[in-house]
Amino acid sequence: MRQIKLIWDFRGEVSAKIAEHHEIHLKEYIFIQKLPLNITGFEIKNELHAIAFMVVTEENMIAVRDALKPHRGEVF
């Protein structure tokens, strides 16, 4: 089964802190929803752009996408 990386983009001087904090909420969502994968993270792209992400299975992607509204996604 394919895995999909859902991505939230954050921009500005505090983007890194926001992305890091957003990952906490993604982990909470995975725990509450009992999702089969527990892959999350955040990456600092540059001083004004950071991302938070979670990886879901293709079968869970639509439900998670509709609930959490990521900015974009890609095959993991």
Coordinates of N, CA, C and O in Angstrom, one line a residue:
M1 N 0.8 -1.2 0.0 CA 0.0 0.0 0.0 C 0.9 1.2 0.0 O 1.9 1.3 0.7
R2 N 0.5 2.2 -0.8 CA 1.3 3.4 -0.9 C 1.1 4.3 0.4 O 0.1 4.2 1.0
Q3 N 2.2 5.0 0.7 CA 2.2 5.9 1.8 C 2.2 7.3 1.2 O 2.9 7.6 0.3
I4 N 1.4 8.2 1.8 CA 1.3 9.6 1.4 C 1.8 10.5 2.5 O 1.4 10.4 3.6
K5 N 2.7 11.5 2.1 CA 3.2 12.4 3.1 C 2.4 13.7 2.9 O 2.4 14.3 1.9
L6 N 1.6 14.0 4.0 CA 0.8 15.2 4.0 C 1.7 16.3 4.6 O 2.3 16.1 5.7
I7 N 1.7 17.5 4.0 CA 2.6 18.6 4.4 C 1.8 19.9 4.7 O 0.9 20.3 3.9
W8 N 2.3 20.5 5.8 CA 1.8 21.8 6.1 C 3.0 22.8 6.0 O 4.0 22.6 6.7
D9 N 2.8 23.9 5.3 CA 3.9 24.9 5.1 C 3.6 26.0 6.1 O 2.5 26.5 6.3
F10 N 4.7 26.5 6.7 CA 4.7 27.7 7.5 C 5.8 28.6 7.1 O 6.9 28.2 6.8
R11 N 5.4 29.9 7.0 CA 6.3 30.9 6.5 C 6.5 32.1 7.5 O 5.6 32.3 8.3
G12 N 7.6 32.7 7.5 CA 7.9 33.8 8.4 C 9.0 33.5 9.4 O 9.5 32.4 9.4
E13 N 9.3 34.5 10.2 CA 10.4 34.4 11.1 C 10.2 33.3 12.2 O 11.2 32.8 12.7
V14 N 9.0 33.0 12.5 CA 8.7 32.0 13.5 C 8.2 30.7 13.0 O 7.7 29.8 13.7
S15 N 8.4 30.5 11.7 CA 7.9 29.3 11.0 C 8.5 28.0 11.6 O 7.8 27.0 11.7
A16 N 9.7 28.0 12.0 CA 10.3 26.8 12.6 C 9.6 26.4 13.9 O 9.3 25.2 14.1
K17 N 9.4 27.3 14.7 CA 8.7 27.1 16.0 C 7.3 26.6 15.8 O 6.8 25.7 16.5
I18 N 6.6 27.2 14.8 CA 5.2 26.8 14.5 C 5.2 25.4 14.0 O 4.3 24.6 14.4
A19 N 6.1 25.1 13.1 CA 6.1 23.7 12.5 C 6.4 22.7 13.6 O 5.8 21.6 13.6
E20 N 7.4 23.0 14.4 CA 7.7 22.1 15.5 C 6.5 21.8 16.4 O 6.2 20.7 16.8
H21 N 5.8 22.9 16.7 CA 4.6 22.8 17.6 C 3.5 22.0 16.9 O 2.8 21.2 17.5
H22 N 3.3 22.3 15.6 CA 2.3 21.6 14.8 C 2.5 20.1 14.8 O 1.5 19.3 14.8
E23 N 3.7 19.6 14.8 CA 4.0 18.2 14.8 C 3.4 17.6 16.1 O 2.9 16.4 16.0
I24 N 3.4 18.3 17.2 CA 2.8 17.7 18.4 C 1.4 17.4 18.2 O 0.9 16.4 18.6
H25 N 0.7 18.3 17.6 CA -0.8 18.1 17.3 C -1.0 17.0 16.3 O -2.0 16.2 16.4
L26 N -0.1 16.8 15.4 CA -0.2 15.7 14.4 C -0.1 14.4 15.2 O -0.8 13.4 14.9
K27 N 0.9 14.3 16.1 CA 1.1 13.1 16.9 C -0.2 12.8 17.7 O -0.6 11.6 17.9
E28 N -0.7 13.8 18.3 CA -2.0 13.6 19.1 C -3.1 13.1 18.2 O -3.8 12.2 18.7
Y29 N -3.2 13.6 17.0 CA -4.3 13.2 16.1 C -4.1 11.7 15.8 O -5.0 10.9 15.8
I30 N -2.9 11.3 15.5 CA -2.6 9.9 15.2 C -3.0 9.0 16.3 O -3.6 7.9 16.2
F31 N -2.6 9.4 17.5 CA -2.9 8.6 18.7 C -4.5 8.5 18.9 O -5.0 7.4 19.1
I32 N -5.2 9.6 18.8 CA -6.6 9.6 19.0 C -7.3 8.8 18.0 O -8.3 8.1 18.3
Q33 N -6.9 8.9 16.7 CA -7.6 8.2 15.6 C -7.1 6.8 15.4 O -7.6 6.1 14.6
K34 N -6.0 6.4 16.2 CA -5.5 5.1 16.1 C -5.0 4.7 14.7 O -5.4 3.7 14.1
L35 N -4.3 5.7 14.0 CA -3.9 5.5 12.7 C -2.7 4.4 12.7 O -2.0 4.4 13.6
P36 N -2.6 3.7 11.6 CA -1.6 2.6 11.5 C -0.2 3.1 11.4 O 0.7 2.3 11.8
L37 N 0.1 4.3 11.0 CA 1.4 4.8 10.9 C 1.7 5.9 11.9 O 0.7 6.6 12.3
N38 N 2.9 6.0 12.3 CA 3.2 7.0 13.3 C 4.5 7.7 12.8 O 5.5 7.9 13.6
I39 N 4.4 8.2 11.6 CA 5.6 8.9 11.0 C 5.2 10.4 10.9 O 4.3 10.8 10.2
T40 N 5.9 11.2 11.7 CA 5.7 12.7 11.7 C 7.0 13.4 11.7 O 8.1 12.7 12.0
G41 N 7.0 14.6 11.5 CA 8.3 15.4 11.6 C 8.1 16.8 11.2 O 7.0 17.3 10.8
F42 N 9.2 17.6 11.3 CA 9.2 18.9 10.8 C 10.6 19.2 10.2 O 11.6 18.6 10.7
E43 N 10.6 20.0 9.3 CA 11.9 20.4 8.6 C 12.0 21.9 8.4 O 11.0 22.5 8.0
I44 N 13.1 22.4 8.6 CA 13.4 23.8 8.4 C 14.0 23.9 7.0 O 15.1 23.4 6.8
K45 N 13.3 24.5 6.1 CA 13.7 24.7 4.7 C 14.7 25.8 4.6 O 15.7 25.7 3.9
N46 N 14.4 27.0 5.2 CA 15.3 28.1 5.3 C 14.8 29.0 6.5 O 13.9 28.6 7.2
E47 N 15.4 30.1 6.7 CA 15.0 30.9 7.8 C 13.6 31.5 7.8 O 13.1 31.9 8.8
L48 N 12.9 31.4 6.7 CA 11.6 31.9 6.5 C 10.6 30.8 6.1 O 9.4 31.2 5.8
H49 N 11.0 29.6 6.0 CA 10.1 28.5 5.6 C 10.4 27.2 6.3 O 11.5 26.8 6.4
A50 N 9.3 26.6 6.9 CA 9.5 25.4 7.6 C 8.2 24.6 7.3 O 7.1 25.1 6.9
I51 N 8.3 23.2 7.4 CA 7.1 22.4 7.2 C 7.0 21.4 8.3 O 7.9 21.1 9.0
A52 N 5.7 21.0 8.5 CA 5.4 19.9 9.4 C 4.8 18.9 8.5 O 4.1 19.2 7.5
F53 N 4.9 17.6 8.8 CA 4.4 16.5 8.0 C 4.0 15.3 8.8 O 4.4 15.1 9.9
M54 N 3.1 14.6 8.2 CA 2.7 13.2 8.7 C 2.6 12.3 7.5 O 2.1 12.8 6.4
V55 N 2.9 11.0 7.7 CA 2.7 10.1 6.6 C 1.5 9.2 7.0 O 1.4 8.7 8.1
V56 N 0.6 9.0 6.0 CA -0.5 8.2 6.2 C -0.6 7.1 5.1 O 0.0 7.3 4.0
T57 N -1.4 6.1 5.3 CA -1.6 5.1 4.2 C -2.6 5.7 3.2 O -3.4 6.6 3.5
E58 N -2.5 5.2 2.0 CA -3.4 5.8 1.0 C -4.9 5.6 1.3 O -5.7 6.5 1.1
E59 N -5.2 4.5 2.0 CA -6.6 4.3 2.4 C -7.1 5.3 3.5 O -8.3 5.6 3.5
N60 N -6.2 5.9 4.3 CA -6.6 6.9 5.3 C -6.4 8.3 4.8 O -6.8 9.2 5.5
M61 N -5.8 8.5 3.7 CA -5.4 9.8 3.2 C -6.6 10.8 3.1 O -6.6 11.9 3.6
I62 N -7.7 10.4 2.5 CA -8.8 11.3 2.3 C -9.4 11.7 3.6 O -9.7 12.9 3.8
A63 N -9.6 10.8 4.5 CA -10.2 11.2 5.8 C -9.3 12.1 6.6 O -9.8 13.1 7.1
V64 N -8.0 11.9 6.6 CA -7.1 12.8 7.3 C -7.0 14.1 6.6 O -7.0 15.2 7.2
R65 N -6.9 14.1 5.2 CA -6.9 15.3 4.5 C -8.1 16.2 4.7 O -8.0 17.4 5.0
D66 N -9.3 15.6 4.8 CA -10.5 16.4 5.0 C -10.5 16.9 6.4 O -11.1 18.0 6.6
A67 N -10.0 16.2 7.4 CA -10.1 16.6 8.8 C -9.0 17.7 9.1 O -9.3 18.6 9.8
L68 N -7.8 17.5 8.5 CA -6.7 18.4 9.0 C -6.2 19.4 7.9 O -5.4 20.3 8.2
K69 N -6.7 19.3 6.7 CA -6.5 20.3 5.7 C -5.0 20.6 5.4 O -4.6 21.8 5.6
P70 N -4.2 19.6 5.0 CA -2.8 19.9 4.7 C -2.7 20.8 3.5 O -3.7 20.9 2.7
H71 N -1.6 21.5 3.3 CA -1.4 22.4 2.2 C -1.1 21.6 0.9 O -1.4 22.1 -0.2
R72 N -0.4 20.4 1.1 CA -0.1 19.6 -0.1 C 0.3 18.2 0.4 O 0.3 18.0 1.6
G73 N 0.5 17.4 -0.6 CA 0.9 16.0 -0.3 C 1.8 15.5 -1.4 O 1.8 16.0 -2.5
E74 N 2.5 14.4 -1.1 CA 3.3 13.7 -2.1 C 3.5 12.3 -1.6 O 3.3 11.9 -0.5
V75 N 3.8 11.4 -2.6 CA 4.1 10.0 -2.3 C 5.4 9.9 -1.5 O 6.4 10.6 -1.8
F76 N 5.3 9.2 -0.4 CA 6.4 9.1 0.5 C 7.4 8.0 0.0 O 7.2 7.0 -0.4

